[in-house]
Amino acid sequence: MEGPFCRYGQTAEALTEGSPINVANLYQGTLRIFVGIAKKMVVADRLDLFVKPVFNDYASHNGSVIALAAVLYTLQLYFDFSGCMDVAIGIGRVFNVSVPENFRQPFFSKTASEFWQRWHITLGAWFKDYVYYPITFSGGIKRLTRRARKRFGSLYGSLLMGSVALFCVWLGNGLWHGAGSQYVFFGMYYFVLIFLGGLIDPAAQKLASAIGVNRDCAPYRAFRIVRTWVVVFVGELFFRASDLASGIAMLRSICTDFVMASFTDGTMFEVGMDRQDFLIVAIVVLASFVIGILKERGFDGIDAAWRAATPLRWAIPFAVAIFVIVFGAYGVGYVPVDPMYAQF
Amino acid sequence: MTERLKKVCKATLRVTAIVVLTLVLLAVSSCVFMPKNNQEEFGMGGASANGIMGEPSNTIDVVFIGDSETYHSFSPLQLFEENGFTSYVCGTAAQTLPFSNTMLHRALRSQSPTIVVFETNSFFREFEADEIIARAIMDTFPVFEYHNRWKDLTLSDMTSLPTATWTDPFKNYYLVTSVEPADAEGYMSPSDEIEEIPRLNREVIIMMVEYCRENGVTPVFMSVPSTRNWNYARHNAMVELSQELGVDYYDLNVGEHQVVVDWGTDTYDAGDHLNHSGATKVGRSIAPLLAQTYALADHREDGDYATWLEALERYHQKIDAA
């Protein structure tokens, strides 16, 4: 089960309605499927060539290689998972069945909390509706919240009692992915970060205004985005590690054995991806970044393609298909990679 | 013309245009991405096995198809030396039957051999149904097989057409002289068991046998000696299948065609594959058998086959040096 998780009320009617397929939906759905396949086959499956050997044998690599593997694994997971979601949403579109979006440019998030509102959205919504709210609004917690507010003040009292529900959500989120210690740690990692974020934020706001930092200015926003990336990369390192001990050992290696020269002396090309592999990944990631910026501003690429002049409209899906056929990581020299989230 | 008919015509035209455009794009990109010669340097995978495409047309009498057992057991130059017929080994490592089918088609594109010998170890190697589809797509549009050549593409790939001018000097025989003895205890112990040949494998085998017959080629099944891969249950299965399909079957492990292999000296990997000593014994046994049974021509005195005599000389030099 990968997702997105459709609610009965959102989907049931369209599933049983049996709308006729029309050209616009067929085009937009097919293009979305092609884009999803491109994300998976060109980027995610190619990154596996680097990620898998490093995570399987991290002791043979220095901290720089492990750090890059953690970054690339995060990208791999995103391109794999969101690519599969694009395919699911595209298939739904072809048949005029609206399937909810599961990703909304997560790498533009400024906090860990925001990241999880943009990543695997439907799982987050499920936890919110079926774990967070029921716990928060249960009689016992409501009574305890009232007492905590009296004792610690309105803000910290609410935050403290909200953390009970938050703890359950993140423990559940960790266990959702598996019973391994790394998954429990992964859940607790985000629980602590999000809880601390809520705790510190009022003070941080005060500090920022006291020293005259505009929290909405572009450099500060960029700083917060990059900070979130680091948080996510570390979290995914533990998520991908074979167990908690391996995750800790890898993080230690990044901190104590980081060799800058490894990025320039060819070490990175010895793991499994050559220069051209890195180049093609970089091009697609950059293109996705630009498209992500446009999406943030309300631009819908699939819709724009459909509305383009006829020659361009038909050239786009052909170009994407040829791009996948030529640059896809399949065939001789590649091991097929199952959809990564299907195992959870 | 009614409105509805107009709509149907328009939709049909659109779909046809999309299909035609797709096929044209795939054909053109296949031309660009295909290796421009049948050598490794040009990006050809399994170049040694594909060396048959570089042999002069209609000069090969016997084609061997199968997995690594073939190129460790059949030495075409030895067979030529023994009985004068020409042969080529189209075997590749861990070959599955869909690829055997591809190799068969490639071989028969420019050759019209008298017989095609299918080594039977790969008959038992399982594969998924999608491999048949994938192979069919790759054979039709090679861009799917060679797409990764985008990394090495040059301008000449856009301007020249694929050709095949190269052939393996030893006709894809792998000369290995090292020895790792095998424990042959229990090897070919008589049994009534019959190992099941997977259904998909049977389908592809039948397809290949029919393709041979359609092209006037006699298919032959042959099991080379191997303590690791061969046993009586497989032998029984092959006897049954060969009778059902009316194909000659030679089991070199047991019975009247058994090759007496010394498992202490004739294998290089403990009975999995034969070494040169074992292959030589196989050659001495099957060369007269095939030559007589299928009336294979003797080209040793034929001037048109002078290159085979030159290749034989180099072959001996390599053996002496090994």
XYZ file of C-alpha atoms in Angstrom:
666
model
C 0.000 0.000 0.000
C 1.726 3.188 -1.165
C -0.967 5.804 -1.140
C -2.440 8.277 -1.625
C -5.094 7.337 0.915
C -8.429 8.333 -0.545
C -11.304 9.059 1.796
C -14.537 7.323 0.938
C -16.391 10.599 0.671
C -13.821 12.035 -1.752
C -13.657 9.132 -4.146
C -16.605 6.773 -3.892
C -18.947 8.713 -6.136
C -16.436 9.132 -8.945
C -15.511 5.432 -8.739
C -19.071 4.284 -9.252
C -20.183 7.092 -11.546
C -18.477 5.705 -14.637
C -17.745 9.000 -16.412
C -16.759 8.683 -20.073
C -13.089 9.226 -20.863
C -12.527 12.572 -22.549
C -9.491 13.766 -24.500
C -8.439 16.388 -21.956
C -8.419 13.913 -19.065
C -6.782 11.242 -21.191
C -4.031 13.663 -22.214
C -3.443 15.140 -18.777
C -3.641 11.772 -17.041
C -1.244 10.154 -19.511
C 1.225 13.023 -19.257
C 1.095 12.798 -15.454
C 1.790 9.041 -15.713
C 4.761 9.695 -18.020
C 6.132 12.306 -15.613
C 5.770 9.836 -12.730
C 7.558 7.109 -14.655
C 10.325 9.569 -15.539
C 10.788 10.490 -11.875
C 11.035 6.855 -10.883
C 13.029 5.411 -13.752
C 15.374 8.257 -14.586
C 16.156 9.558 -11.094
C 15.073 7.219 -8.296
C 16.217 3.949 -9.862
C 19.490 5.526 -10.970
C 20.216 6.855 -7.463
C 19.877 3.325 -6.142
C 23.249 2.602 -7.782
C 24.868 4.952 -5.264
C 22.591 4.647 -2.250
C 22.371 0.874 -1.972
C 26.089 0.037 -1.846
C 26.778 2.821 0.656
C 23.979 1.903 3.059
C 24.704 -1.818 2.705
C 28.393 -1.370 3.464
C 28.786 2.037 5.108
C 31.953 0.972 6.942
C 33.826 0.927 3.618
C 33.035 4.578 2.897
C 34.112 7.845 4.454
C 31.779 10.424 5.982
C 31.493 12.491 2.794
C 30.249 9.533 0.776
C 27.793 8.639 3.543
C 26.576 12.245 3.725
C 26.007 12.322 -0.019
C 24.256 8.931 0.190
C 21.889 10.343 2.834
C 21.070 13.303 0.577
C 20.661 11.101 -2.484
C 18.514 8.622 -0.575
C 16.165 11.437 0.400
C 15.932 12.435 -3.259
C 15.518 8.807 -4.283
C 12.658 8.306 -1.869
C 10.998 11.525 -2.998
C 11.308 10.823 -6.716
C 10.282 7.187 -6.277
C 7.331 7.824 -4.015
C 6.051 10.979 -5.690
C 6.605 9.364 -9.095
C 4.392 6.432 -8.085
C 1.830 8.919 -6.788
C 1.911 10.725 -10.134
C 1.142 7.418 -11.838
C -1.755 6.719 -9.450
C -3.150 10.239 -9.800
C -2.658 10.111 -13.578
C -4.567 6.840 -13.872
C -7.336 8.364 -11.784
C -7.350 11.418 -14.041
C -7.723 9.291 -17.186
C -10.890 7.775 -15.712
C -12.070 11.089 -14.258
C -11.527 9.888 -10.696
C -10.017 12.555 -8.498
C -7.194 11.114 -6.399
C -5.782 13.441 -3.713
C -2.297 14.872 -4.052
C 0.230 13.305 -1.713
C 3.094 15.785 -2.145
C 3.220 19.564 -2.321
C 6.819 20.659 -2.943
C 8.076 19.348 0.444
C 11.588 20.679 -0.100
C 10.322 24.249 0.107
C 9.301 23.694 3.738
C 10.713 26.034 6.339
C 10.191 23.702 9.299
C 10.022 19.974 9.943
C 6.364 20.374 10.814
C 5.640 22.066 7.486
C 7.637 19.372 5.701
C 5.224 16.746 6.959
C 2.279 18.808 5.808
C 3.738 18.619 2.302
C 5.131 15.029 2.293
C 2.833 11.977 2.260
C -0.009 14.392 2.896
C -2.726 11.767 3.008
C -0.933 9.715 5.684
C -0.479 12.859 7.764
C -4.157 13.707 7.336
C -5.133 10.182 8.356
C -3.029 10.380 11.519
C -4.471 13.804 12.258
C -8.063 12.639 11.929
C -7.740 9.196 13.451
C -5.039 9.676 16.124
C -4.275 13.325 16.867
C -7.801 14.708 17.136
C -9.355 11.748 18.990
C -6.600 11.923 21.622
C -6.576 15.710 21.870
C -10.343 15.887 22.283
C -10.708 12.908 24.596
C -12.187 13.711 28.010
C -9.060 12.880 30.013
C -6.691 14.939 27.883
C -9.086 17.887 27.846
C -9.203 17.857 31.661
C -5.411 17.562 31.877
C -5.010 20.397 29.358
C -7.169 22.681 31.505
C -4.998 21.878 34.536
C -1.761 22.324 32.581
C -2.931 25.703 31.264
C -3.532 26.871 34.807
C -0.132 25.646 35.900
C 2.107 26.499 32.894
C 0.099 29.188 31.150
C -2.114 28.989 28.108
C 0.605 28.500 25.473
C 2.901 26.008 27.202
C 0.052 24.174 28.910
C -1.644 23.508 25.562
C 1.653 22.606 23.973
C 2.504 20.178 26.742
C -0.774 18.317 26.525
C -0.768 18.499 22.720
C 2.540 16.690 22.879
C 0.750 13.576 24.175
C -1.234 13.333 20.953
C 1.838 14.357 18.960
C 3.841 11.587 20.605
C 1.197 9.007 19.645
C 1.092 10.308 16.069
C 4.848 10.078 15.619
C 5.167 6.763 17.354
C 2.434 5.529 15.027
C 4.139 7.122 12.031
C 7.392 5.369 12.899
C 5.716 2.022 13.462
C 3.698 2.465 10.264
C 6.954 1.968 8.389
C 8.072 -1.080 10.359
C 8.832 -2.474 13.780
C 12.598 -1.880 13.541
C 14.359 0.331 16.057
C 15.308 2.767 13.284
C 11.646 3.422 12.511
C 10.776 4.070 16.152
C 13.766 6.410 16.326
C 12.607 8.079 13.091
C 9.197 8.768 14.630
C 10.660 10.014 17.900
C 13.178 12.156 16.021
C 10.376 14.097 14.369
C 8.308 14.157 17.574
C 11.160 15.790 19.471
C 11.963 18.226 16.642
C 8.378 19.319 16.116
C 7.698 19.540 19.856
C 10.855 21.570 20.447
C 10.041 23.704 17.427
C 6.684 24.606 18.967
C 8.340 25.231 22.326
C 11.116 27.459 21.035
C 9.256 29.322 18.288
C 7.700 32.058 20.492
C 11.112 32.799 21.995
C 12.740 32.713 18.563
C 10.169 35.198 17.257
C 10.866 37.535 20.153
C 14.619 37.196 19.673
C 14.335 37.868 15.946
C 12.329 41.055 16.458
C 14.664 42.149 19.280
C 17.753 41.925 17.071
C 15.893 43.248 14.036
C 15.790 40.089 11.888
C 12.943 40.023 9.404
C 11.788 36.397 9.441
C 10.045 36.872 6.103
C 13.075 38.122 4.200
C 14.416 35.868 1.437
C 17.807 35.038 3.021
C 16.198 34.012 6.309
C 13.584 31.955 4.459
C 16.383 30.277 2.502
C 18.245 29.591 5.744
C 15.150 27.950 7.246
C 14.594 25.866 4.108
C 18.195 24.629 4.082
C 17.978 23.930 7.819
C 14.886 21.803 7.153
C 16.772 19.919 4.447
C 19.493 19.036 6.943
C 16.872 17.831 9.430
C 15.205 15.727 6.738
C 18.477 14.278 5.440
C 19.462 13.156 8.946
C 16.014 11.677 9.517
C 16.129 9.770 6.242
C 19.611 8.488 7.055
C 18.181 6.743 10.102
C 15.110 5.695 8.159
C 17.196 3.936 5.490
C 19.819 2.482 7.858
C 19.493 -1.239 8.508
C 19.091 -0.561 12.245
C 19.540 2.180 14.797
C 23.152 1.263 15.563
C 24.062 1.534 11.872
C 22.334 4.907 11.660
C 24.314 6.189 14.640
C 27.563 4.827 13.211
C 26.860 6.515 9.867
C 26.072 9.834 11.503
C 29.247 9.541 13.563
C 31.222 8.905 10.395
C 29.753 12.030 8.790
C 30.801 14.090 11.822
C 34.262 12.614 12.302
C 35.397 11.421 8.867
C 34.124 14.058 6.453
C 36.685 14.430 3.666
C 35.967 17.423 1.456
C 38.414 16.224 -1.204
C 36.166 13.215 -1.880
C 33.851 15.538 -3.810
C 36.587 16.519 -6.240
C 38.983 13.591 -6.481
C 36.610 11.175 -8.199
C 35.735 9.148 -5.086
C 32.020 9.734 -5.661
C 32.217 8.204 -9.135
C 33.614 4.941 -7.780
C 30.521 3.957 -5.835
C 28.124 3.090 -8.638
C 27.142 6.231 -10.520
C 29.407 7.753 -13.144
C 29.653 11.409 -14.198
C 26.864 11.118 -16.737
C 24.581 9.519 -14.136
C 25.185 12.424 -11.767
C 24.671 14.876 -14.612
C 21.301 13.468 -15.659
C 20.127 13.363 -12.021
C 21.260 16.950 -11.525
C 19.401 18.095 -14.637
C 16.127 16.452 -13.568
C 16.439 17.627 -9.956
C 17.104 21.164 -11.168
C 14.154 21.007 -13.565
C 11.947 19.709 -10.730
C 13.162 22.554 -8.531
C 12.205 25.153 -11.135
C 8.839 23.474 -11.747
C 8.373 23.371 -7.955
C 8.927 27.138 -7.725
C 6.379 27.680 -10.489
C 3.932 25.343 -8.750
C 4.327 27.302 -5.538
C 3.157 30.297 -7.561
C 0.100 28.435 -8.815
C 1.421 27.196 -12.153
C 0.101 23.785 -13.259
C 2.509 22.304 -15.803
C 0.197 19.497 -16.903
C -2.662 21.900 -17.500
C -0.340 24.330 -19.285
C 0.813 21.525 -21.598
C -2.801 20.738 -22.478
C -3.494 24.388 -23.218
C -0.350 24.847 -25.332
C -0.458 25.202 -29.120
C -1.218 21.872 -30.823
C 2.316 20.972 -32.022
C 3.823 21.718 -28.603
C 0.954 19.988 -26.820
C 1.673 16.733 -28.619
C 5.429 17.133 -28.615
C 5.561 17.268 -24.803
C 4.360 13.709 -23.993
C 6.498 12.290 -26.806
C 9.513 14.152 -25.470
C 8.892 12.868 -21.942
C 8.432 9.301 -23.220
C 11.625 9.400 -25.286
C 13.423 10.951 -22.329
C 12.392 7.967 -20.174
C 13.293 5.406 -22.835
C 16.751 6.872 -23.381
C 17.708 8.031 -19.903
C 15.796 5.503 -17.805
C 17.885 3.355 -15.466
C 16.735 -0.015 -16.774
C 18.102 -2.922 -18.759
C 21.669 -4.182 -18.757
C 23.664 -2.894 -15.770
C 20.631 -1.940 -13.714
C 18.702 -3.949 -11.161
C 14.954 -3.272 -11.198
C 13.907 -1.377 -8.064
C 10.463 -2.058 -6.647
C 8.418 0.974 -5.597
C 10.148 1.854 -2.326
C 7.106 2.789 -0.291
C 5.254 -0.384 -1.253
C 7.109 -2.252 1.489
C 5.686 -0.051 4.250
C -21.346 12.774 -43.015
C -23.000 12.853 -39.629
C -21.478 14.698 -36.704
C -20.842 11.437 -34.868
C -19.077 9.897 -37.866
C -16.915 12.996 -38.175
C -15.933 12.662 -34.536
C -15.077 8.988 -34.954
C -12.972 9.723 -38.046
C -11.151 12.517 -36.244
C -10.429 10.314 -33.237
C -9.257 7.443 -35.465
C -6.993 9.803 -37.376
C -5.538 11.137 -34.125
C -4.867 7.680 -32.716
C -3.326 6.531 -36.004
C -1.100 9.612 -36.095
C 0.045 8.998 -32.520
C 0.790 5.329 -33.200
C 2.665 6.079 -36.437
C 4.643 8.878 -34.813
C 5.534 6.608 -31.881
C 6.730 3.848 -34.190
C 8.749 6.280 -36.313
C 10.371 7.809 -33.236
C 11.238 4.384 -31.849
C 12.623 3.220 -35.190
C 14.736 6.337 -35.658
C 16.049 6.312 -32.107
C 16.796 2.587 -32.452
C 18.933 3.340 -35.495
C 20.823 5.984 -33.535
C 21.374 3.892 -30.413
C 22.193 0.545 -32.005
C 25.908 -0.305 -31.853
C 27.398 0.529 -35.210
C 29.415 -2.665 -35.209
C 29.128 -5.969 -33.349
C 32.081 -5.301 -31.045
C 32.298 -4.477 -27.377
C 33.982 -1.142 -28.162
C 30.864 -0.155 -30.069
C 28.633 -1.035 -27.131
C 27.547 -4.489 -28.273
C 26.584 -6.654 -25.309
C 27.682 -10.303 -25.436
C 29.942 -9.405 -28.346
C 31.609 -12.828 -28.581
C 28.282 -14.607 -29.000
C 27.137 -11.962 -31.458
C 30.309 -12.498 -33.467
C 28.264 -14.874 -35.618
C 26.750 -11.809 -37.270
C 30.227 -10.996 -38.592
C 30.744 -14.424 -40.175
C 30.336 -14.463 -43.975
C 26.737 -15.301 -44.902
C 25.739 -18.941 -45.038
C 29.103 -20.332 -43.969
C 28.181 -21.819 -40.588
C 26.975 -25.431 -40.501
C 26.169 -25.751 -36.805
C 24.982 -23.155 -34.300
C 25.203 -23.855 -30.564
C 22.742 -22.047 -28.330
C 22.578 -22.050 -24.542
C 24.216 -20.740 -21.413
C 27.819 -20.843 -20.181
C 27.853 -24.627 -20.591
C 28.049 -24.076 -24.354
C 31.118 -21.894 -24.519
C 32.996 -24.075 -22.058
C 32.092 -27.358 -23.802
C 31.960 -26.720 -27.554
C 35.086 -25.613 -29.354
C 34.148 -24.849 -32.997
C 37.778 -24.807 -34.125
C 38.379 -28.249 -32.665
C 35.215 -29.531 -34.368
C 36.477 -28.022 -37.632
C 39.822 -29.707 -37.151
C 38.196 -33.061 -36.319
C 35.577 -33.302 -39.048
C 35.728 -30.133 -41.127
C 32.343 -28.582 -40.431
C 31.999 -24.988 -39.261
C 30.143 -23.958 -36.144
C 29.622 -20.996 -33.836
C 28.704 -20.827 -30.151
C 25.906 -18.315 -29.524
C 25.979 -18.970 -25.797
C 25.965 -16.312 -23.116
C 26.269 -16.477 -19.331
C 23.075 -17.575 -17.524
C 21.172 -17.338 -20.785
C 17.429 -17.604 -20.393
C 15.277 -18.997 -23.172
C 13.832 -15.670 -24.360
C 17.392 -14.555 -25.099
C 18.149 -17.954 -26.674
C 15.275 -17.185 -29.015
C 16.805 -13.788 -29.786
C 20.185 -15.378 -30.493
C 18.534 -17.983 -32.720
C 16.865 -15.260 -34.780
C 20.093 -13.266 -34.996
C 22.026 -16.344 -36.109
C 19.519 -17.362 -38.759
C 19.358 -13.823 -40.148
C 22.596 -14.354 -42.074
C 23.273 -18.070 -41.691
C 21.453 -21.167 -42.865
C 23.017 -23.887 -40.718
C 22.189 -27.560 -41.122
C 21.541 -27.967 -37.414
C 21.056 -25.817 -34.342
C 22.203 -27.506 -31.137
C 20.349 -26.363 -28.036
C 22.286 -27.109 -24.856
C 19.613 -28.119 -22.387
C 20.798 -26.641 -19.086
C 18.984 -23.377 -19.839
C 15.765 -25.324 -20.486
C 15.394 -25.544 -16.715
C 16.271 -21.938 -15.907
C 13.105 -20.151 -14.840
C 12.147 -16.711 -16.045
C 9.150 -14.415 -15.793
C 6.629 -13.993 -18.588
C 7.464 -10.306 -18.853
C 10.969 -11.264 -20.000
C 9.451 -12.649 -23.197
C 7.617 -9.383 -23.789
C 10.676 -7.319 -22.876
C 12.831 -9.325 -25.287
C 10.279 -8.966 -28.069
C 10.207 -5.198 -27.552
C 14.015 -4.984 -27.431
C 14.361 -7.091 -30.571
C 11.864 -4.910 -32.424
C 13.151 -1.580 -31.113
C 16.801 -1.939 -30.040
C 16.723 1.495 -28.405
C 15.269 -0.282 -25.366
C 18.328 -2.551 -25.202
C 21.016 -0.029 -26.067
C 19.535 3.186 -24.627
C 22.367 3.452 -22.119
C 24.703 4.194 -25.008
C 23.623 7.831 -24.655
C 26.719 8.092 -22.508
C 29.004 7.214 -25.430
C 27.029 8.535 -28.370
C 29.029 10.319 -31.063
C 28.075 12.176 -34.193
C 28.821 9.100 -36.297
C 26.046 7.258 -34.461
C 23.599 9.662 -36.092
C 25.045 9.336 -39.564
C 26.045 5.684 -39.996
C 24.046 2.478 -40.153
C 24.688 -0.621 -38.004
C 26.949 -3.214 -39.506
C 28.673 -6.421 -38.370
C 32.218 -7.000 -39.513
C 33.776 -8.658 -36.492
C 33.839 -12.276 -35.429
C 35.362 -13.916 -32.403
C 38.647 -15.612 -33.356
C 37.687 -18.779 -31.424
C 33.995 -18.619 -32.378
C 33.028 -17.859 -28.774
C 34.792 -20.822 -27.170
C 36.218 -19.901 -23.748
C 39.546 -21.585 -23.256
C 40.110 -22.406 -19.582
C 42.901 -24.734 -18.589
C 42.785 -24.521 -14.800
C 41.519 -27.470 -12.759
C 39.286 -27.705 -9.710
C 38.204 -31.321 -9.278
C 34.568 -32.207 -8.738
C 33.043 -34.566 -6.242
C 31.132 -36.808 -8.622
C 29.537 -38.985 -5.989
C 25.875 -39.530 -6.806
C 26.282 -37.881 -10.219
C 23.790 -39.412 -12.672
C 22.481 -41.961 -10.182
C 19.653 -43.726 -12.021
C 16.214 -42.472 -11.078
C 12.667 -42.617 -12.444
C 11.988 -39.041 -11.390
C 11.182 -36.517 -14.075
C 11.991 -32.883 -13.407
C 9.265 -30.608 -14.624
C 10.219 -28.149 -17.328
C 8.412 -24.903 -16.474
C 5.424 -24.215 -18.720
C 6.814 -20.962 -20.095
C 10.121 -22.653 -20.888
C 8.293 -25.354 -22.834
C 6.452 -22.717 -24.853
C 9.670 -20.957 -25.847
C 11.399 -24.257 -26.632
C 8.522 -25.243 -28.919
C 8.627 -21.803 -30.524
C 12.369 -22.162 -31.244
C 12.002 -25.701 -32.584
C 9.233 -24.542 -34.930
C 11.278 -21.540 -36.044
C 14.189 -23.841 -36.897
C 11.938 -26.123 -38.912
C 10.289 -23.214 -40.722
C 13.776 -22.195 -41.818
C 14.817 -25.678 -42.927
C 17.130 -26.163 -39.966
C 17.212 -29.336 -37.869
C 16.960 -28.646 -34.151
C 18.995 -30.866 -31.848
C 19.000 -31.083 -28.048
C 22.271 -31.835 -26.275
C 23.204 -32.019 -22.573
C 26.887 -31.506 -21.847
C 28.588 -33.162 -18.868
C 28.143 -31.282 -15.607
C 27.959 -32.784 -12.137
C 26.378 -29.662 -10.706
C 23.717 -29.018 -13.314
C 22.776 -32.397 -14.663
C 21.014 -35.382 -13.147
C 18.757 -38.251 -14.100
C 15.519 -36.383 -13.431
C 16.557 -33.775 -15.992
C 17.716 -36.490 -18.387
C 14.304 -38.169 -18.143
C 12.554 -34.857 -18.726
C 14.609 -34.246 -21.844
C 13.984 -37.751 -23.186
C 10.275 -37.152 -22.777
C 10.353 -33.666 -24.341
C 12.524 -34.709 -27.289
C 10.186 -37.593 -28.071
C 7.175 -35.313 -27.847
C 8.723 -32.750 -30.204
C 10.461 -35.283 -32.458
C 13.860 -33.723 -31.833
C 17.109 -35.714 -31.636
C 18.503 -35.710 -28.124
C 22.067 -36.492 -27.083
C 22.888 -36.693 -23.409
C 26.657 -36.654 -23.025
C 26.314 -37.454 -19.313
C 24.867 -40.933 -19.642
C 23.926 -43.693 -22.073
C 25.274 -44.432 -25.511
C 26.546 -40.901 -26.109
C 28.179 -40.495 -22.722
C 31.520 -38.738 -22.807
C 33.886 -40.280 -20.317
C 34.948 -37.292 -18.286
C 37.590 -37.458 -15.588
C 36.066 -35.222 -12.929
C 39.430 -34.946 -11.232
C 41.004 -33.148 -14.229
C 38.318 -32.066 -16.720
C 36.532 -29.295 -14.866
C 37.745 -25.907 -13.699
C 35.028 -25.165 -11.161
C 34.216 -28.386 -9.350
C 31.881 -29.872 -11.925
C 29.871 -26.834 -12.966
C 31.697 -26.350 -16.273
C 34.295 -28.295 -18.231
C 37.794 -26.983 -18.801
C 39.717 -27.330 -22.052
C 40.582 -30.937 -21.307
C 36.902 -31.777 -20.827
C 35.820 -29.741 -23.853
C 38.364 -31.586 -25.982
C 36.791 -34.906 -24.989
C 33.342 -33.541 -25.831
C 34.631 -32.334 -29.208
C 36.184 -35.696 -30.086
C 32.906 -37.368 -29.280
C 30.397 -35.070 -30.964
C 32.375 -34.044 -34.058
C 32.021 -37.417 -35.854
C 28.557 -37.923 -34.387
C 27.173 -34.667 -35.806
C 29.136 -34.889 -39.046
C 27.841 -38.375 -39.847
C 24.287 -38.063 -38.521
C 23.554 -34.798 -40.276
C 25.855 -35.208 -43.275
C 27.799 -32.054 -42.500
C 30.155 -30.900 -45.227
C 33.929 -31.053 -44.754
C 35.403 -27.625 -45.563
C 39.002 -28.323 -44.603
C 40.135 -28.447 -48.235
C 37.800 -25.695 -49.374
C 39.627 -22.469 -50.245
C 36.598 -20.397 -49.306
C 37.166 -21.439 -45.702
C 40.857 -20.547 -45.565
C 40.192 -18.146 -42.679
C 39.159 -21.131 -40.574
C 42.550 -22.738 -41.123
C 44.220 -19.479 -40.072
C 41.992 -19.301 -37.008
C 42.868 -22.914 -36.213
C 46.544 -22.059 -36.285
C 46.027 -19.184 -33.823
C 43.893 -21.492 -31.704
C 46.732 -23.984 -31.411
C 49.172 -21.214 -30.568
C 46.902 -20.085 -27.770
C 46.487 -23.620 -26.446
C 50.259 -24.142 -26.517
C 50.752 -20.862 -24.661
C 48.095 -21.657 -22.038
